[in-house]
Coordinates of C-alpha atoms in Angstrom, one line a residue:
X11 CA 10.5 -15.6 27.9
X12 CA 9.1 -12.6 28.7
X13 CA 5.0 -12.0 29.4
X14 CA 4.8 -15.9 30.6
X15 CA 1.6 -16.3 32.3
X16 CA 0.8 -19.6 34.7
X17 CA -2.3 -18.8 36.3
X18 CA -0.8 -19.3 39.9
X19 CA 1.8 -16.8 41.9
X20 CA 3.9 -20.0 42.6
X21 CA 4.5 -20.9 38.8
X22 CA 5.5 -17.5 38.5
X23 CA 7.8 -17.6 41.2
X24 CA 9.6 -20.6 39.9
X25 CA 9.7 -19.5 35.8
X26 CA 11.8 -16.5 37.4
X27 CA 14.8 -18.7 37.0
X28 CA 13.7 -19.0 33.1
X29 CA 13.1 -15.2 32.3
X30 CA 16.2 -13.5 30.8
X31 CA 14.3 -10.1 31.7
X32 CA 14.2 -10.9 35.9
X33 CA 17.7 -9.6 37.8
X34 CA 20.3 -12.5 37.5
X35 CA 20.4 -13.0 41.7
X36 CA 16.8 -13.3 41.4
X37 CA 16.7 -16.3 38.7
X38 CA 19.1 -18.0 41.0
X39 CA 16.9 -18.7 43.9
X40 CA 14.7 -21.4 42.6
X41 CA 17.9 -23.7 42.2
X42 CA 19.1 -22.5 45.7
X43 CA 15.5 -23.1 47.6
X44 CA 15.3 -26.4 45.5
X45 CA 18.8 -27.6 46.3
X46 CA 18.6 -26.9 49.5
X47 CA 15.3 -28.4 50.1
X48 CA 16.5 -31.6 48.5
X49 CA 19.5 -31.9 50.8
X50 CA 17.7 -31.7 53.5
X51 CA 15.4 -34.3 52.8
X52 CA 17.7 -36.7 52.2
X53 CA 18.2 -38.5 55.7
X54 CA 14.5 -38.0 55.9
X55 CA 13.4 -40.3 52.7
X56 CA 16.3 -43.1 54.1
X57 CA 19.1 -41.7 52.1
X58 CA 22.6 -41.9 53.1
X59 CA 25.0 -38.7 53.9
X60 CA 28.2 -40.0 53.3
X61 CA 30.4 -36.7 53.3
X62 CA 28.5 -34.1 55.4
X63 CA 31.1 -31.6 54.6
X64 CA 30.2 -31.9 50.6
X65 CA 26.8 -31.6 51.1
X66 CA 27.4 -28.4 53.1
X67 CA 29.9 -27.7 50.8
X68 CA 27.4 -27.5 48.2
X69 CA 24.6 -26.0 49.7
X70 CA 26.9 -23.2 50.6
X71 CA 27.5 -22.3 47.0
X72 CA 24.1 -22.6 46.3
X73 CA 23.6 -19.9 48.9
X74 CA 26.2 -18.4 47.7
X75 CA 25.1 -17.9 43.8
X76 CA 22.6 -15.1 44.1
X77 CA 25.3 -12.7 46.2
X78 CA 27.9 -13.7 43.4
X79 CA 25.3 -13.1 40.5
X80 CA 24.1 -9.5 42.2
X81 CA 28.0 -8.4 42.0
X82 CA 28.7 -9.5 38.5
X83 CA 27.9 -7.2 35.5
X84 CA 26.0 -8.7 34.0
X85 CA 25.2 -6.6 31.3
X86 CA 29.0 -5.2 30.1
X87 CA 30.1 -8.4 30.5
X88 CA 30.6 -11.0 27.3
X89 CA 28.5 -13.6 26.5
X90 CA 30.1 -16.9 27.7
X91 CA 30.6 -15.0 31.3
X92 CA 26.5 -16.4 31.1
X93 CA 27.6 -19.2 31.7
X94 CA 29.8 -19.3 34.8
X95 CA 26.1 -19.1 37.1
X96 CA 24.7 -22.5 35.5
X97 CA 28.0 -24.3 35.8
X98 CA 28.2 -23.2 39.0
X99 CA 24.8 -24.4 39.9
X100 CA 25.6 -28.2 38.3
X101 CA 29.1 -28.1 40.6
X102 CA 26.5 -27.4 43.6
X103 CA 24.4 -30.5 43.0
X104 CA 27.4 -32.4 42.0
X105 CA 28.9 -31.8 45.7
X106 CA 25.7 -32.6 46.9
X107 CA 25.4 -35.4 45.2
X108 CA 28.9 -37.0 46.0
X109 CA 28.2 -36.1 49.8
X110 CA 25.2 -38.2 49.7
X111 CA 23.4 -41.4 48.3
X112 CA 21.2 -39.1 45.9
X113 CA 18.8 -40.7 43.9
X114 CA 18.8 -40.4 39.8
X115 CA 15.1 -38.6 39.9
X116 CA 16.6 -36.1 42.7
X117 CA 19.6 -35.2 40.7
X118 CA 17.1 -34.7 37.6
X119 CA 15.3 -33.2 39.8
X120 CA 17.8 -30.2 40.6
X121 CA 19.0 -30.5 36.5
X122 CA 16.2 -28.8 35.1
X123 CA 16.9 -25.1 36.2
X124 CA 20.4 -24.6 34.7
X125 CA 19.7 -26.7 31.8
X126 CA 16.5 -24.7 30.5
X127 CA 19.0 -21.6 31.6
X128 CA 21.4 -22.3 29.9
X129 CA 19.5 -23.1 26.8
X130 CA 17.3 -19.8 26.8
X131 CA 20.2 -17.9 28.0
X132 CA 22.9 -19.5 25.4
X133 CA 21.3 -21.0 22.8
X134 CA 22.7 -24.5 21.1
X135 CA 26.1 -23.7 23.2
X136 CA 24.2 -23.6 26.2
X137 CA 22.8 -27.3 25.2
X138 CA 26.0 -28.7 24.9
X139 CA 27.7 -27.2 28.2
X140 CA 24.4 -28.7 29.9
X141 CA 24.9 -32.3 28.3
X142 CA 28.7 -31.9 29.5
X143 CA 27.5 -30.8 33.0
X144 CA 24.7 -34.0 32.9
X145 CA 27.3 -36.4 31.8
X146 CA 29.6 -35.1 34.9
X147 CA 26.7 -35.0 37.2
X148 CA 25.9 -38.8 36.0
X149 CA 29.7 -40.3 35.7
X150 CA 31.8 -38.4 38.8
X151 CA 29.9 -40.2 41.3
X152 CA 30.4 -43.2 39.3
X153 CA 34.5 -42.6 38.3
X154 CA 34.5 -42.6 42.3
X155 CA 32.9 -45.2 43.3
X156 CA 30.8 -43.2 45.6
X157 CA 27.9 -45.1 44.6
X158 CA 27.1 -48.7 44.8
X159 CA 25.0 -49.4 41.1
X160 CA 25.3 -51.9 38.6
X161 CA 28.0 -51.6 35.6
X162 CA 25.4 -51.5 33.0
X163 CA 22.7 -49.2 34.8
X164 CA 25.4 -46.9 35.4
X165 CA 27.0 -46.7 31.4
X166 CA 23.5 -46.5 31.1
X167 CA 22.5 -43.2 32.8
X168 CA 25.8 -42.1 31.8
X169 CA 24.6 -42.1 27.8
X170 CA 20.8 -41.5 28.7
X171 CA 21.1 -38.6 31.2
X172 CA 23.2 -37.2 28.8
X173 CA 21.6 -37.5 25.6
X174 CA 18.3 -36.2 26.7
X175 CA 19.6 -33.6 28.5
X176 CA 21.0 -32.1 25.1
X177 CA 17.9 -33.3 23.2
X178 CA 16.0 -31.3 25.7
X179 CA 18.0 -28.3 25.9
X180 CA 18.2 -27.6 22.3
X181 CA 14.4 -28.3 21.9
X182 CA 14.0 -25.5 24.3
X183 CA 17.2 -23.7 22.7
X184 CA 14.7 -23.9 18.6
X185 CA 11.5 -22.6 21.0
X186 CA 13.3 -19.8 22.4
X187 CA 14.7 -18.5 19.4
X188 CA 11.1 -18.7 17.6
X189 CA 9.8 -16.7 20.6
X190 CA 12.4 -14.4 19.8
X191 CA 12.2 -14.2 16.7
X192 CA 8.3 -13.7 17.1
X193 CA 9.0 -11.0 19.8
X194 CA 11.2 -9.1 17.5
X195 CA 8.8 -9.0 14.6
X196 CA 6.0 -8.0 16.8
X197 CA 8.1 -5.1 18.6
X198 CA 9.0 -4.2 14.7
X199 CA 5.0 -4.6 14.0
X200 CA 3.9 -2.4 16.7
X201 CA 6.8 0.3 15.9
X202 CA 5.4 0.7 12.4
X203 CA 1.8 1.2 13.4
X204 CA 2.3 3.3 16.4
X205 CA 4.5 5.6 13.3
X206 CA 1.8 4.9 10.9
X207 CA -0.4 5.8 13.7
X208 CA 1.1 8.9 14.7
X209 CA 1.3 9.9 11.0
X210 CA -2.1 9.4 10.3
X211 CA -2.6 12.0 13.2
X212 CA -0.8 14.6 12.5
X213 CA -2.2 14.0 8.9
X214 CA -5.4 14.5 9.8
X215 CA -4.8 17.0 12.3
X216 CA -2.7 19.4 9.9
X217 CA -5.3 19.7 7.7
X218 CA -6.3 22.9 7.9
X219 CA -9.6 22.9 5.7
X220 CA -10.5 19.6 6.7
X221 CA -13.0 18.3 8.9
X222 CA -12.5 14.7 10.5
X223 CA -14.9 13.2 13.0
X224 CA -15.0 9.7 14.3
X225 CA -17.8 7.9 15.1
X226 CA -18.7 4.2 17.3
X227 CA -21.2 2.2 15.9
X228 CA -24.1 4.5 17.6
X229 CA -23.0 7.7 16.0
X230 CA -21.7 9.3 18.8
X231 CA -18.6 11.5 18.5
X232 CA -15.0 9.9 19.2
X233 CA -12.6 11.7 17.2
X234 CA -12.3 15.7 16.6
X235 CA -10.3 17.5 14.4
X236 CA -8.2 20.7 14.3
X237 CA -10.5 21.4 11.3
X238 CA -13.6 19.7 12.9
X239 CA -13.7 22.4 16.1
X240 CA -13.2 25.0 13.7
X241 CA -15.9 24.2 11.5
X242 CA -18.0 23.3 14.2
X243 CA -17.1 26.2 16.3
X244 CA -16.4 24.4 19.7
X245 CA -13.4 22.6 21.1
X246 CA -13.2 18.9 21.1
X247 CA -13.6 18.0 24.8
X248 CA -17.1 19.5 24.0
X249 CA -17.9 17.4 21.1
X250 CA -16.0 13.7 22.1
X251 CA -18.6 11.6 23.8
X252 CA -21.2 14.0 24.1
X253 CA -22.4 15.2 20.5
X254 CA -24.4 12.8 18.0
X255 CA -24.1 12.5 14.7
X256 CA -27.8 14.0 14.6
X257 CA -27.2 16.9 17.0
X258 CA -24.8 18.2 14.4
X259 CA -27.0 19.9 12.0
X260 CA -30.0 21.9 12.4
X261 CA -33.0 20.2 13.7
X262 CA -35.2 20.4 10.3
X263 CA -32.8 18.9 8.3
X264 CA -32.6 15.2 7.6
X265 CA -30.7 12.8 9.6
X266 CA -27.7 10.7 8.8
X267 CA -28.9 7.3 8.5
X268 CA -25.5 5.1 8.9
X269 CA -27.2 2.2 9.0
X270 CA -27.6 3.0 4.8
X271 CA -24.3 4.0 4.6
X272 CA -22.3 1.4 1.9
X273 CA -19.3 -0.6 2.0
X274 CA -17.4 2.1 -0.1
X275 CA -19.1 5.0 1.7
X276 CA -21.2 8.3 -0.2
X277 CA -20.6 11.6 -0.5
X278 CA -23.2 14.2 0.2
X279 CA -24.1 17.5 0.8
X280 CA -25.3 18.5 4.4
X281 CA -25.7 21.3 6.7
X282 CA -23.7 22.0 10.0
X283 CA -25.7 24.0 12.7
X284 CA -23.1 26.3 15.3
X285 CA -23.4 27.2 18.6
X286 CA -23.9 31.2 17.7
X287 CA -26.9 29.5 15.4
X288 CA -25.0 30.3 11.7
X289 CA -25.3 27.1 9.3
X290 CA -22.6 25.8 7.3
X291 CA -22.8 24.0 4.3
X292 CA -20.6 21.2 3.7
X293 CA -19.5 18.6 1.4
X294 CA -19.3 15.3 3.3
X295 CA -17.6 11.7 2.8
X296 CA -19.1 9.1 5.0
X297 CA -17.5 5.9 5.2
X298 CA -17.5 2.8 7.7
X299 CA -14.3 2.5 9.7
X300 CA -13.1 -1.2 10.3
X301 CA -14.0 -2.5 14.0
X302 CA -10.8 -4.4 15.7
X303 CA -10.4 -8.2 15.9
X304 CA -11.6 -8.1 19.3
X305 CA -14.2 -5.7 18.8
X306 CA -15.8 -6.5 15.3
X307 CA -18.5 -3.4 15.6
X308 CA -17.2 -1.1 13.2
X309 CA -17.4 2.7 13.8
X310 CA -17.8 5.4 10.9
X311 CA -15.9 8.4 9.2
X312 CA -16.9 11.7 8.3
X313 CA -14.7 13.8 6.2
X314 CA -16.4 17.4 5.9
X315 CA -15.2 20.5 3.7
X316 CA -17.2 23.9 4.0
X317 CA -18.5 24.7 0.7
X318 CA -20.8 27.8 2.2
X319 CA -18.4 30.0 -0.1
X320 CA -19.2 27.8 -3.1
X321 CA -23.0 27.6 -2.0
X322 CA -23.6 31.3 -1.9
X323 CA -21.3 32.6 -5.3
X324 CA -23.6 29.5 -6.8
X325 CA -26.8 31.6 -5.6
X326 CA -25.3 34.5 -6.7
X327 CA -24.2 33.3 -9.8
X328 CA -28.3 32.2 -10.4
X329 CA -29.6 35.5 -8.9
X330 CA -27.2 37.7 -11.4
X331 CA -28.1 35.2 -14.4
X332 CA -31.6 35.6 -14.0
X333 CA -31.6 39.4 -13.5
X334 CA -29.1 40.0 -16.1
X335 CA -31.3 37.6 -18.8
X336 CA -34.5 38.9 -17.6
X337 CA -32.9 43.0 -18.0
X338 CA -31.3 42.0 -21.5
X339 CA -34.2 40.5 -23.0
X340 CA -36.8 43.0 -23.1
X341 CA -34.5 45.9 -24.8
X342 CA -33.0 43.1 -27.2
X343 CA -36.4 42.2 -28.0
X344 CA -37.3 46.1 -28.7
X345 CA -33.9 46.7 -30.9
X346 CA -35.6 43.5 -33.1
X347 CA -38.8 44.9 -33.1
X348 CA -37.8 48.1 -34.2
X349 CA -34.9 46.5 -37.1
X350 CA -38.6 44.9 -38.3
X351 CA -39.9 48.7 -38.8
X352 CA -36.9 50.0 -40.5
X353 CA -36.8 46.8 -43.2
X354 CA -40.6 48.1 -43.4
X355 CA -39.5 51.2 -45.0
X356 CA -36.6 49.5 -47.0
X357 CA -36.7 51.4 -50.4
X358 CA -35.7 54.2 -48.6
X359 CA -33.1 53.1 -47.3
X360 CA -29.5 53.2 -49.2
X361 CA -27.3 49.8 -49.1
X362 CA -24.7 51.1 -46.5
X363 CA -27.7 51.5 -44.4
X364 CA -29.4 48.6 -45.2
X365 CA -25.9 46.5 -45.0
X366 CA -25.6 48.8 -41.3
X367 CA -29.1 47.6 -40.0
X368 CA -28.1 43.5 -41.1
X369 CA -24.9 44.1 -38.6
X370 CA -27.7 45.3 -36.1
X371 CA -29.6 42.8 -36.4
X372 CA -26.7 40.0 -36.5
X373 CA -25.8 41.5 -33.5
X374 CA -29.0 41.7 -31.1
X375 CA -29.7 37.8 -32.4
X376 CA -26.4 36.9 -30.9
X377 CA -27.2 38.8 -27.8
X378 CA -30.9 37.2 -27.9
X379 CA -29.4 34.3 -28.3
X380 CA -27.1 34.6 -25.3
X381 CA -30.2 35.6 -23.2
X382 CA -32.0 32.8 -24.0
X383 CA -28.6 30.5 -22.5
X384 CA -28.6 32.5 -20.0
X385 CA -32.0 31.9 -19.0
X386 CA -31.8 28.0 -19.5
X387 CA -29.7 28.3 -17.2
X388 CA -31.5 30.1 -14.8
X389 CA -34.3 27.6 -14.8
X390 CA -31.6 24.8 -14.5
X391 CA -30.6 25.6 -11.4
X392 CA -33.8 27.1 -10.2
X393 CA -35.1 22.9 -11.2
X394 CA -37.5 24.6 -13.1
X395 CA -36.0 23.3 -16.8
X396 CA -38.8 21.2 -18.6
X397 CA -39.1 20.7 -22.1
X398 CA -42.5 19.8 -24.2
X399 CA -42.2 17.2 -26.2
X400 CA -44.3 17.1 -30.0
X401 CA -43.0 15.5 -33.2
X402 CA -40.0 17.8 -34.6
X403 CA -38.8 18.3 -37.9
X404 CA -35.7 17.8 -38.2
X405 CA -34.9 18.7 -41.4
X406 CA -36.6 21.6 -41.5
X407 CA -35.7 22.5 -37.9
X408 CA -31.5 22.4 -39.6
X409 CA -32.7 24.1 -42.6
X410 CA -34.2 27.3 -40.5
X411 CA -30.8 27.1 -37.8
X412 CA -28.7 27.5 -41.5
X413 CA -30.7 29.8 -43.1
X414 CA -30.9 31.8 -39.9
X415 CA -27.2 31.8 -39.5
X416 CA -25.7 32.3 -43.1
X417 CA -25.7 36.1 -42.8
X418 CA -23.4 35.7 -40.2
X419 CA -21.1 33.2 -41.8
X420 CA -21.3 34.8 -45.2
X421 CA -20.2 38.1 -43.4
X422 CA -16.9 36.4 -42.1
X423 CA -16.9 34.2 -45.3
X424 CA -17.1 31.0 -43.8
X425 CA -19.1 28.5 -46.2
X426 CA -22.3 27.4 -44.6
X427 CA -24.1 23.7 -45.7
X428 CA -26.3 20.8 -44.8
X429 CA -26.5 17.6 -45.9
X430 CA -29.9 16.8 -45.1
X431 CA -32.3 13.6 -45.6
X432 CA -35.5 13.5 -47.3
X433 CA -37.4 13.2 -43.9
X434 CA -36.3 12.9 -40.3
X435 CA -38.5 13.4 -37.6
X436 CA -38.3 12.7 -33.9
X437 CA -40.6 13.5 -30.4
X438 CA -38.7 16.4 -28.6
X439 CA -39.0 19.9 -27.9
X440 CA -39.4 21.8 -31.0
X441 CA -37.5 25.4 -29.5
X442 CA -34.9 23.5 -27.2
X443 CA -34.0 21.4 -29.9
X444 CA -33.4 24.8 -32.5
X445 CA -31.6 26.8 -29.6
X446 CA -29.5 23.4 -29.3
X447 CA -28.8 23.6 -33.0
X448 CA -28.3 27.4 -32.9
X449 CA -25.6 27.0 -30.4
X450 CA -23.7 24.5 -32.2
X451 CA -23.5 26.3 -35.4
X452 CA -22.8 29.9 -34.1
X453 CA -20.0 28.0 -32.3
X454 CA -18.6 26.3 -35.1
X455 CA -19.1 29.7 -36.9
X456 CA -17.1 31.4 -34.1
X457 CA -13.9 29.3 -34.3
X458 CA -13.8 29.1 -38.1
X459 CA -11.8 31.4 -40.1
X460 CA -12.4 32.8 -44.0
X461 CA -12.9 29.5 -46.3
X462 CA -13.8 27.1 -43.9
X463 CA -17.1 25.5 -44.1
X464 CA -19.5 24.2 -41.6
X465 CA -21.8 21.7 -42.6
X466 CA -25.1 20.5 -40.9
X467 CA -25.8 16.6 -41.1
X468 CA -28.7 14.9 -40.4
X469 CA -29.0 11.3 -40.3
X470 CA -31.7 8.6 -39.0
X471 CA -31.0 5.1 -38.5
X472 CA -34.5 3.5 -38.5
X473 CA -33.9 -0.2 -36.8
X474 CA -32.0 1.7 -33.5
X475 CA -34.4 4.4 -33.5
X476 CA -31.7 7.1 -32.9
X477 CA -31.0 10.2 -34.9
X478 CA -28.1 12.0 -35.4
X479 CA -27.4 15.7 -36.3
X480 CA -24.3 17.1 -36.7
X481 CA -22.3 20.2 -37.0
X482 CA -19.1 19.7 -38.7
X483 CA -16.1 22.4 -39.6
X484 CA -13.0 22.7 -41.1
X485 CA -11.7 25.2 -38.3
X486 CA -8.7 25.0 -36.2
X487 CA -10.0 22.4 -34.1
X488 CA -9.4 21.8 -30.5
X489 CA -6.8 20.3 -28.2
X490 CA -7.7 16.9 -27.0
X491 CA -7.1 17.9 -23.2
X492 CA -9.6 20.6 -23.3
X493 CA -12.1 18.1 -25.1
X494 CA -13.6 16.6 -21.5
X495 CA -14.3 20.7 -20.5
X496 CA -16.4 21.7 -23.1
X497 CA -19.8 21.5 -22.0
X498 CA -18.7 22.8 -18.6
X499 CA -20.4 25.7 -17.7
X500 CA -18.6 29.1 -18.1
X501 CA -15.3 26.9 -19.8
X502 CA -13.5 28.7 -21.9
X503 CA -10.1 27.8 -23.7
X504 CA -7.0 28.7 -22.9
X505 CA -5.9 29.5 -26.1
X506 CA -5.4 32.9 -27.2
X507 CA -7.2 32.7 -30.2
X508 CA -10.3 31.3 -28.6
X509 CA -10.2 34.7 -25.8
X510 CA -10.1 36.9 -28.7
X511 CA -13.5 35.8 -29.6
X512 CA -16.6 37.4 -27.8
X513 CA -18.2 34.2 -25.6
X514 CA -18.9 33.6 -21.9
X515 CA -18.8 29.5 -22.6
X516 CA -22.5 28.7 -22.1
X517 CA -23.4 27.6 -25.3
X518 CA -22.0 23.8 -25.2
X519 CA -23.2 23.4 -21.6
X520 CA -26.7 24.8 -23.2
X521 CA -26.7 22.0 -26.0
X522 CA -25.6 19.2 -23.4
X523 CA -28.8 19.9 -21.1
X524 CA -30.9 20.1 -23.5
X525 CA -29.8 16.6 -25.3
X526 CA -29.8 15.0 -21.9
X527 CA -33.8 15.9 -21.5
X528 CA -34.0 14.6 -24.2
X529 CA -32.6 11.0 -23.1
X530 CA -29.6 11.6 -26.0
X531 CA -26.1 12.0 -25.6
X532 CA -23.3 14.1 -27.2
X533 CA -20.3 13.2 -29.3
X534 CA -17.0 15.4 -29.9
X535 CA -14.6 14.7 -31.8
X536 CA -11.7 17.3 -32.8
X537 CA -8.1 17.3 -33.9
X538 CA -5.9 20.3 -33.9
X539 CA -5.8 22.1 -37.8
X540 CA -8.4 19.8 -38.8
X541 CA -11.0 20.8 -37.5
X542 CA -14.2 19.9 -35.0
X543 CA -17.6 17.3 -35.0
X544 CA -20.1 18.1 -32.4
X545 CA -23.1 15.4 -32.7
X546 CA -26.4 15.1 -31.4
X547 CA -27.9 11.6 -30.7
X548 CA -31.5 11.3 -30.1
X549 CA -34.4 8.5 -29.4
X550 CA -36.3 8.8 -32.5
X551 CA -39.2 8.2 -30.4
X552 CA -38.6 10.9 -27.6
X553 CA -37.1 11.0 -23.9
X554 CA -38.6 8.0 -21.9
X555 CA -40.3 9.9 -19.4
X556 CA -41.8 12.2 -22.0
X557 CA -40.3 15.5 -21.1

């Protein structure tokens, strides 16, 4: 009966004698104050003491029961030695009662302490030892005659006194066993969250990389990471209770507004501000954290991970692909200009030459063609990509990418061919939409071997006003888990006989930025020794927002 509140210092004082947790001398004064107060108010409420000695006799052992329970041990001693205390208690009011003309409410009276004892204490045996000690309690005086009561009040109170007593007892036997049962599932319940708890510290705290910070509901600082104080460069005790959610980042940057924050939280990308006045960039995953039951206001999470290394190799990355387009282009463009001179003069020249200056110029439209990727992708990340859109023919748009491209696939004798419509015209941009086209056949030219064949289709479904184009091959085709990579930028297969081939692995990424300015979509479909299908789908009518 542990954590039993009353309200008042003298219920607590009497549940003493209930609480299996209070020393066992202590639980026996409330019978020995009670007993003893009722025996010596007995001559004063115009009782009878008949035996003197009996009474004394019994208030003596009720004086007597807390020495005896302090020298028993209690705790290495069996069970049933529980209930030598109680029965001792009942032979106390039973000598009491035998010395004196006790009332049936005064023996009651001085019943209820080992009864509810003996039924938190020992459970249903408990309840029947207390009936046993009621029914002695009720019948000795009678057996002896000590009393003067009727015949049938007396077989009366010998059946009732009894009877309740047990019905009593082993209602508070069923409650104290649901307590107990209760007690035990809630220590069990509090054991595994203060282990879940400490796991989820030293979770979060051995995360090396990892930046955790708690927040309350007005964005102030509760909780601080290993990984937090190194990020932030300052020990917890400076950041717990004293830092705000906004004093975290530099002051021109944009502030957290939690209040937007939804149910399943956002990721973003922020800036941290330091104490030696360096900025970090970080990726960060801001979610709500559950309030308690007692404290419904919910706080929030941040999760942080520095990405500063990934934010300056990506401006690298953009400074060395624009230089390195911008330095290409102007010499590629003057080895082309100067090819033009040379085919100028072409009945002078002999067919190795002439068959030299077509691997020349094969060559510096590859690298012209890398240049322009390259510079794409420059403007890409630069958020300078726009296209211009105009009506586009597609037909003869696939009819310039094949002609432009059959030297190459007739020099690797690969079969180059198109299956083209009549007419097919959509709004786009007329050069993106070629350098997409480019791409996909000097791809599908790249990863084809002698006697395959590449085919260009184009095809226009009128009533969805979408168009289709393309590029399929009879090459070695591609394994389905590298399918989801391929218009990453800079992928390249694993395979050995895709590294053998010159490529940086822009080109897909190319085509799927440009077909997603234009409102399309891509479609790739491959299967090892088969071959590959890369398709274009386009509005007919042109991106929504018109480039």
């Amino acid at each position: 009966m542990r954590g039993i509140s009353t309200g008042s210092h003298w219920g607590r004082w009497v549940l003493i004698a209930f609480d299996p947790a209070e020393p066992a001398w202590l639980r026996c004064l409330p019978f020995t104050v009670v007993l003893t107060a009722s025996a010596a108010v007995i001559p004063v409420v115009g009782l009878d003491v008949l035996t003197p000695g009996l009474v004394a006799a019994g208030v003596a052992l009720a004086v007597a029961l807390p020495l005896i329970a302090a020298l028993v041990p209690w705790d290495r001693s069996p069970a049933p030695v529980g209930l030598v205390v109680p029965i001792l208690q009942i032979l106390a009011l039973l000598l009491v009662q035998l010395g004196s003309d006790a009332s049936t409410g005064l023996v009651a009276a001085n019943m209820l302490v080992p009864i509810v004892v003996l039924a938190v204490d020992q459970g249903r045996r408990g309840a029947v030892v207390a009936s046993i000690g009621a029914l002695v309690v009720t019948a000795t005086p009678l057996a002896l005659d000590t009393h003067d009561v009727d015949p049938g009040l007396a077989a009366a109170r010998c059946v009732l006194l009894p009877a309740i007593t047990l019905a009593v007892a082993l209602a508070i036997s069923e409650v104290v066993d649901r307590l107990e049962q209760r007690r035990v599932e809630l220590e069990r319940a509090n054991a595994r969250l203060a282990t879940t708890r400490e796991w989820i510290v030293e979770l979060v705290n051995a995360a090396p990389d990892q930046a955790v910070l708690g927040l309350d509901a007005d964005g102030v600082v509760n909780l601080c990471n290993p990984g937090a104080e190194r990020l932030l460069g300052r020990p917890a005790e400076e950041v717990i209770g004293r830092l705000h959610v906004d004093d975290l980042g530099p002051p021109e940057t944009a502030r957290l507004n939690l209040d937007a924050v939804p149910e399943h939280g956002e990721v973003q990308d922020a800036e941290l501000m330091r104490p030696d006045g360096t900025v970090r960039h970080v990726r960060v995953w801001t979610f709500r954290s559950p309030g308690l039951r007692d404290d419904p206001v919910p706080g929030f999470m941040l999760m942080a991970t520095d990405i500063s290394y990934e934010v300056e190799a990506r401006e690298m990355q953009r400074q060395f692909t624009g230089l390195v387009s911008h330095e290409l282009r102007t010499p590629v463009t003057s080895i082309l200009g100067y090819l033009d001179l040379l085919r100028g003069d072409d009945d002078n020249l002999t067919e190795d030459q002439r068959e030299s200056l077509g691997v020349i110029e094969r060559s510096a439209r590859r690298l012209l063609l890398l240049v322009s990727d390259l510079l794409l992708a420059a403007q890409v990340d630069a958020g300078r990509f726009r296209i211009s859109v105009a009506p586009v023919d597609l037909v003869g748009l696939a009819r310039a990418s094949v002609a432009a491209a059959t030297p190459t696939a007739a020099s690797r004798g690969i079969t180059l061919a198109a299956d083209l419509p009549a007419r097919a015209e959509v709004l786009g941009d007329f050069a993106r939409l070629g350098q997409a086209l480019d791409n996909l056949l000097t791809n599908a030219i790249k990863y084809s071997d002698r006697g395959d064949t590449v085919t260009v289709v184009v095809t226009q479904d009128e009533s969805a006003r979408r168009t289709r184009v393309a590029v399929v091959d009879t090459g070695r085709g591609i394994a389905a888990d590298e399918l989801p990579r391929l218009t990453e930028r800079f992928f390249r297969s694993e395979e050995p006989t895709v590294q053998e081939r010159f490529g940086v692995g822009l080109g897909l990424s190319i085509v799927a930025t440009i077909v997603s300015a234009h409102d399309g979509r891509m479609e790739i479909d491959s299967t090892l020794g088969e071959g590959s299908s890369f398709a274009v789908l386009l509005p007919t009518d042109g991106p929504a927002a018109g480039g």
